[in-house]
Structure formats: C-alpha cells, structure tokens
Coordinates of C-alpha atoms in Angstrom, one line a residue:
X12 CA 3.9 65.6 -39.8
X13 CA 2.6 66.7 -36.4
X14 CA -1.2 66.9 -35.5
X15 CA -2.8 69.7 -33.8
X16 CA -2.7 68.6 -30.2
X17 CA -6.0 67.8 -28.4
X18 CA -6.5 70.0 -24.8
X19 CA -7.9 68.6 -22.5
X20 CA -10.1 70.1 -19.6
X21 CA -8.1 68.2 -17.2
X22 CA -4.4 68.0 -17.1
X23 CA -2.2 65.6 -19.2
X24 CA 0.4 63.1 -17.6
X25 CA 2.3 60.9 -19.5
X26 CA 4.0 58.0 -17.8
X27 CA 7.1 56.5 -19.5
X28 CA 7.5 53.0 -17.9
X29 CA 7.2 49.1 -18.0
X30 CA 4.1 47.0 -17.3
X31 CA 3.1 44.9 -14.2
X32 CA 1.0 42.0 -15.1
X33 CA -0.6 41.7 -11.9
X34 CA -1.2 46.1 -11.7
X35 CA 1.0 46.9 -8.5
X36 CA 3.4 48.8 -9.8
X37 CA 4.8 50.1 -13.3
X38 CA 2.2 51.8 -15.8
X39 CA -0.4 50.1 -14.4
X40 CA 0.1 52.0 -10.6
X41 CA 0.9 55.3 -12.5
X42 CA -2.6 55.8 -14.3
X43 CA -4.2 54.4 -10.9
X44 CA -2.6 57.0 -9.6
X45 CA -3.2 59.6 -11.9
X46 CA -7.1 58.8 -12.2
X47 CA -7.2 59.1 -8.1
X48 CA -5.6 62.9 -8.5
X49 CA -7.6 64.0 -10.9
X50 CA -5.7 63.8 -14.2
X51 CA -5.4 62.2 -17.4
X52 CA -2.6 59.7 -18.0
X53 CA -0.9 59.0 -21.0
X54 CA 2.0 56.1 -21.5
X55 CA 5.1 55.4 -23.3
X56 CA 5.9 51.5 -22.4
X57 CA 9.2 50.5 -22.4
X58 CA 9.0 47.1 -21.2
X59 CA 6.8 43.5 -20.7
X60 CA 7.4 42.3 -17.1
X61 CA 5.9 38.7 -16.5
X62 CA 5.5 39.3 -12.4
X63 CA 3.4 39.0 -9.1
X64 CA 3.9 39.1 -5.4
X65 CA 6.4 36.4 -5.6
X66 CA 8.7 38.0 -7.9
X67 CA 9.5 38.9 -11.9
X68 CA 9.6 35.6 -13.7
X69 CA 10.2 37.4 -17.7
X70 CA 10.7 40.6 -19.2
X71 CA 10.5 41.7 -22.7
X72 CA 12.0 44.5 -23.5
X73 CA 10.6 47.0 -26.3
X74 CA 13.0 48.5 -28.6
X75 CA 14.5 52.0 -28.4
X76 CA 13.2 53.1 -31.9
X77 CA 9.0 52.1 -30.7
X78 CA 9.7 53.7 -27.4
X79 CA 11.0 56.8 -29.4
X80 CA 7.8 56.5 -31.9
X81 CA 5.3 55.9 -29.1
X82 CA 6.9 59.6 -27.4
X83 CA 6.8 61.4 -30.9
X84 CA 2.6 60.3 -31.3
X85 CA 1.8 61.5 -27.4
X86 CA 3.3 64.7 -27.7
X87 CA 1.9 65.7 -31.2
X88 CA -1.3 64.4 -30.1
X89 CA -1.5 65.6 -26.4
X90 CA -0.9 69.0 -23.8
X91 CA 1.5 66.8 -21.5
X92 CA 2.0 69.0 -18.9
X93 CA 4.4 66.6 -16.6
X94 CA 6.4 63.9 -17.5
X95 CA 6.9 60.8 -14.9
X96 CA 9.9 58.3 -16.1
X97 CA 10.0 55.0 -14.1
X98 CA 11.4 51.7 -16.0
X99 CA 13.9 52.5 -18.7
X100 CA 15.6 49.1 -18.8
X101 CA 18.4 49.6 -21.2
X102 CA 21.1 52.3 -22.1
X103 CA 19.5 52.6 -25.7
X104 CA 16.2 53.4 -24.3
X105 CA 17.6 56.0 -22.0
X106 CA 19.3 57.8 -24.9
X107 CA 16.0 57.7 -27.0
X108 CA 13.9 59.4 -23.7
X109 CA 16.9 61.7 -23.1
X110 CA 16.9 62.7 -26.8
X111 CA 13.0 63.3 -26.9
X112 CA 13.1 65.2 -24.1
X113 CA 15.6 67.1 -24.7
X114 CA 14.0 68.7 -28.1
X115 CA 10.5 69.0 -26.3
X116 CA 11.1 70.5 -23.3
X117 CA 7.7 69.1 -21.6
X118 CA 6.8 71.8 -19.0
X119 CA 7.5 68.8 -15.6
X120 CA 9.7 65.7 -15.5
X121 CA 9.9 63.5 -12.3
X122 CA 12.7 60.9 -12.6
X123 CA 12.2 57.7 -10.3
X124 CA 15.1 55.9 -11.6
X125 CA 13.7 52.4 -11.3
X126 CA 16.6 49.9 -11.1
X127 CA 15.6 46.6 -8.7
X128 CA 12.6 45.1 -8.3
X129 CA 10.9 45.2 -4.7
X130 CA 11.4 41.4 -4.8
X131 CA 15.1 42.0 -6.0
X132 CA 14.9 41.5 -10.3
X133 CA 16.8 44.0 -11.5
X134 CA 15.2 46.3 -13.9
X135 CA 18.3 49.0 -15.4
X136 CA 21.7 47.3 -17.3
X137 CA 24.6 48.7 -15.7
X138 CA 25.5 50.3 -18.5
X139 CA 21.7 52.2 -18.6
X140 CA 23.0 53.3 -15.2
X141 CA 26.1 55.6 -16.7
X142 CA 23.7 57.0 -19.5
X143 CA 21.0 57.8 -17.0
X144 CA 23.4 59.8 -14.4
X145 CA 25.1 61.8 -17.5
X146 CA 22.5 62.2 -20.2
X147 CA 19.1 61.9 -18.4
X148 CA 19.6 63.9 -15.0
X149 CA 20.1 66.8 -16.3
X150 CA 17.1 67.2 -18.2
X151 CA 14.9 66.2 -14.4
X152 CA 13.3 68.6 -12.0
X153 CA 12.9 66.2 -9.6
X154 CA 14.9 62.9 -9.3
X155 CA 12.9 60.8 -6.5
X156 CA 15.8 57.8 -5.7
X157 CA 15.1 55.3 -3.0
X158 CA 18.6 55.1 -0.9
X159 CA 19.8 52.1 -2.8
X160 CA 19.5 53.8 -6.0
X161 CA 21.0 56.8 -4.7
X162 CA 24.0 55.1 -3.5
X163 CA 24.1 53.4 -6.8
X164 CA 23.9 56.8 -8.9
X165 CA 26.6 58.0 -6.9
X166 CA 29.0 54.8 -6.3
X167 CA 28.6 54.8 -2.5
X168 CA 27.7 53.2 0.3
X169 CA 23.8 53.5 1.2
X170 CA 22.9 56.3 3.5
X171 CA 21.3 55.8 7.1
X172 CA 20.5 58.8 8.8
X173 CA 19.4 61.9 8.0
X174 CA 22.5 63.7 7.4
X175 CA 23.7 61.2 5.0
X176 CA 20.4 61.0 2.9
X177 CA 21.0 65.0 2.6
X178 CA 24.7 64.9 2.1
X179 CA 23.6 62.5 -1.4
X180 CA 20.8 64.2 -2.0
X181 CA 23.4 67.4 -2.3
X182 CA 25.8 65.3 -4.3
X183 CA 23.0 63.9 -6.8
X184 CA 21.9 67.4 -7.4
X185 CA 25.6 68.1 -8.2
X186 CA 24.7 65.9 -11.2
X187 CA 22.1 68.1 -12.6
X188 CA 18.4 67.5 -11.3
X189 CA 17.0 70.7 -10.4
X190 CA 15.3 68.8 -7.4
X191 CA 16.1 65.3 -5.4
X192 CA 13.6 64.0 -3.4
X193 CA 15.8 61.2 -1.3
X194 CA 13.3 58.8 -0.5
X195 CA 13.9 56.9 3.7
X196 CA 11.3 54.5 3.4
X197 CA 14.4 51.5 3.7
X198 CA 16.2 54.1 6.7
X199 CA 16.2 52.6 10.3
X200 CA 14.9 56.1 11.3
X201 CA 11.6 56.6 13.9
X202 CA 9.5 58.4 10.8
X203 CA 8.8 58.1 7.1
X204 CA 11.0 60.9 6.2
X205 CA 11.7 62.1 2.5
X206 CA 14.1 65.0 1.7
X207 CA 13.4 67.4 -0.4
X208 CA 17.2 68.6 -1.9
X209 CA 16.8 71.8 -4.1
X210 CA 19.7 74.6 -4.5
X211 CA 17.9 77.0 -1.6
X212 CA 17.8 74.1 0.4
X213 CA 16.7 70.8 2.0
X214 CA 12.7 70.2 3.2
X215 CA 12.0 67.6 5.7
X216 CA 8.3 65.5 5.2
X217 CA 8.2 63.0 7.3
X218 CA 4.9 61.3 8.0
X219 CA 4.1 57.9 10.4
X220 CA 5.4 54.2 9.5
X221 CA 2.4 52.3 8.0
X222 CA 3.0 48.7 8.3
X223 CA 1.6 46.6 5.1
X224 CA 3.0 43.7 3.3
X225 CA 2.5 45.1 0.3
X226 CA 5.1 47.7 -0.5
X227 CA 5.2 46.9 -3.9
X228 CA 4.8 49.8 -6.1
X229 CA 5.0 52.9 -3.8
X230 CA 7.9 54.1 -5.5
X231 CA 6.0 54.3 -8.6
X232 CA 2.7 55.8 -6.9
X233 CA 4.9 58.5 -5.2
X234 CA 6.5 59.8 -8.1
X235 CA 3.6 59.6 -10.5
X236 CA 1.6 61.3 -7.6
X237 CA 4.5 64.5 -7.6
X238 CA 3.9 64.7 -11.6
X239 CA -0.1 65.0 -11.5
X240 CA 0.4 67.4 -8.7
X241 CA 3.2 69.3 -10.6
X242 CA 0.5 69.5 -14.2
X243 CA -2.2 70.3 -11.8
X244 CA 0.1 73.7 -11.0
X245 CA 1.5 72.8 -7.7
X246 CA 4.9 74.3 -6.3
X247 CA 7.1 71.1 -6.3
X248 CA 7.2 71.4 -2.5
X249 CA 3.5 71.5 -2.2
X250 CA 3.3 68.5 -5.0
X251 CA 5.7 66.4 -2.8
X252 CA 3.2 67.1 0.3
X253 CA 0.6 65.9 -1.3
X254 CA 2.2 62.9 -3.1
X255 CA 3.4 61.6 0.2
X256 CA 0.2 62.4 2.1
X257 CA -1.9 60.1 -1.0
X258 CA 1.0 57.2 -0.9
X259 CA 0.0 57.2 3.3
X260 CA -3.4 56.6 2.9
X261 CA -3.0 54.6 0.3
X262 CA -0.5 52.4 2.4
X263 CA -3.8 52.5 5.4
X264 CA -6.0 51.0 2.9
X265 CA -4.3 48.0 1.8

C-alpha cells in the first residue's frame, strides 16, 4: 500500500547505481553532484564495489527483487522528478529497472550505461548488455554513452571523429532513446566535444581539454548533472550546457 508522497521545496533526483568506496564515482559522485545543483538526491543501489584509484578489487552485487523493493519505497515516498541510471550490473537487474519504469513513467530518465570501469573492471554482464539495448532504451530520454560503450551497444568499431560519433549517435537513437548525448572525452579531436543526437537534429558542445589525473567518475557527474538540470525544468539542450559547463570546472579544481 502506497504512502502519500512527501514534496519537497527543492526538486527530487533519484540515482539508481552502485557504490564507490572511496566516493569518486557511482552514488557517491551522483548525490555530490546533485547537492552542488541544488537538488535533492534519492538512491536505488544496485551494487557493493570494493575500489580506489588503483582499481576495483570486489563487487557484490544486490539482488534484483531489493533493487525492485528499494524503487517501489522512493517513488511511493518521493516527487522524483528525473531519474539517472548508472551501474546496473546484471541482466536481472536491468529487467527489474526496466519493469519499474515502465509502470511509473518518472517525468526524466538519463541513461549512462555504465559498463567498464575507468581502471578497466567491468561493471555490465554481456548478457545485461542485450537486455539494456532492447528493454531499457526505449524507456530513456537521454542515453549519455562514452564511445566505447557506444560501439559496444551497437556491435562496432569505436568512433573517432565527429562524423562517426554522429553517425552512432543516429544509429543508437534508432534503438529508441529519445536523446543520445555521444560523449568524445576518449576522441583524438582538438576539443571536449559531446553531441547532442535528437530526431530534429545533432548539437555540438564542445568545451577546452582540462588535463587531471583523476578522470574517474566524470561519466557519472555528467549524467547525474543533465538529470538535476532536467527536474530543475531545463530544456535537455540547456541541461546538457550546464552539465558539461559543471563537469569543466569541476575537472579545474581537482
């Protein structure tokens, strides 16, 4: 039996994800993230990661039926305005998110389809791959895939230029996002470009290379960073502007 839910003066953001022990990345980096944008962060955890800068040494993964029970309590109990999905892990988990989302229609749902580790652990079962690109897209408005994970989604090679990120971008969409964000950040290109692939179009950001060791996480802020913008009422191409302008400064004051 569902609760009245509780309204919040602030926006509600839930972030379905695993955890990073040491806070770079996961659910830890979305509610950073979501407290420096001005909104209040819910979770769903999906998974235990033993890790650092080094690399993942365990992970423990939580079972479908909690991850399904954790989603009913937050959306009796909260206004989630946007949804941000990072970590899924396993094909069963995908197909409990899909499910959930499916019946409650949550008003924003940014995909970053988490599969490798920075240091190279990966972090989706290949089978959690073919549930993800026919169960899971099409309930996203904005799937935000590094190039890798693109490629992977799509079973090609990764793109390198800018007419290759847009021709993927074009195919993912095919699949049934209502929005890819292809992310360059691993492109040999002179800029930091993203593109923005909806069906009027493609939208070029592109902002200056920050060099840092620490890249760690970025994924997760940038997505988390389009879903607070997204509850906070942003157009998506206005939320992307001002994910990727946070992520750069961000980057500039590690």
């Amino acid at each position: 039996m569902s609760v009245p839910q509780r309204v919040f003066p602030i926006p509600a953001v839930l972030s379905i994800a695993g955890s990073d022990s040491c806070g770079g990345a996961g659910i830890q980096a979305d509610l950073k993230t979501f407290s420096a944008l001005g909104v209040d962060g819910a979770t769903v955890l999906t998974a235990v990661t033993a890790q650092n800068s080094a690399g993942v040494r365990a992970i423990q993964i939580v079972s479908p039926e909690m991850v399904a029970a954790q989603l009913d309590a937050v959306l009796d109990g909260l206004d989630i305005r946007a949804v941000k999905l990072g970590m899924l892990a396993t094909a069963a988990i995908v197909a409990a998110v899909a499910d959930c989302l499916h019946r409650r229609r949550p008003p924003h749902v940014v995909l970053d389809p988490v599969m490798i580790a920075t240091s190279g652990a990966s972090l989706l079962s290949e089978d959690a791959v073919a549930s993800m690109r026919s169960r899971l897209l099409p309930l996203v408005d904005c799937l935000t895939p590094n190039l890798a994970e693109a490629a992977v989604l799509l079973g090609v090679p990764c793109a390198t230029d800018e007419a290759q990120m847009a021709a993927q971008g074009r195919a993912l969409l095919a699949l049934g996002p209502r929005a890819v964000l292809m992310k360059g950040g691993h492109a040999p290109l002179a800029e930091a470009v993203d593109l923005l692939v909806t069906p009027e179009g493609t939208q070029r950001f592109a902002a200056r290379w920050v060099e840092t060791g620490r890249l760690h996480g970025t994924g997760c802020m940038l997505s988390a960073a389009i879903a607070a913008w997204l509850a906070r009422g942003a157009t998506l191409a206005d939320a992307v502007m001002q994910a990727k302008a946070h992520l750069t400064a961000t980057l500039a004051d590690r």
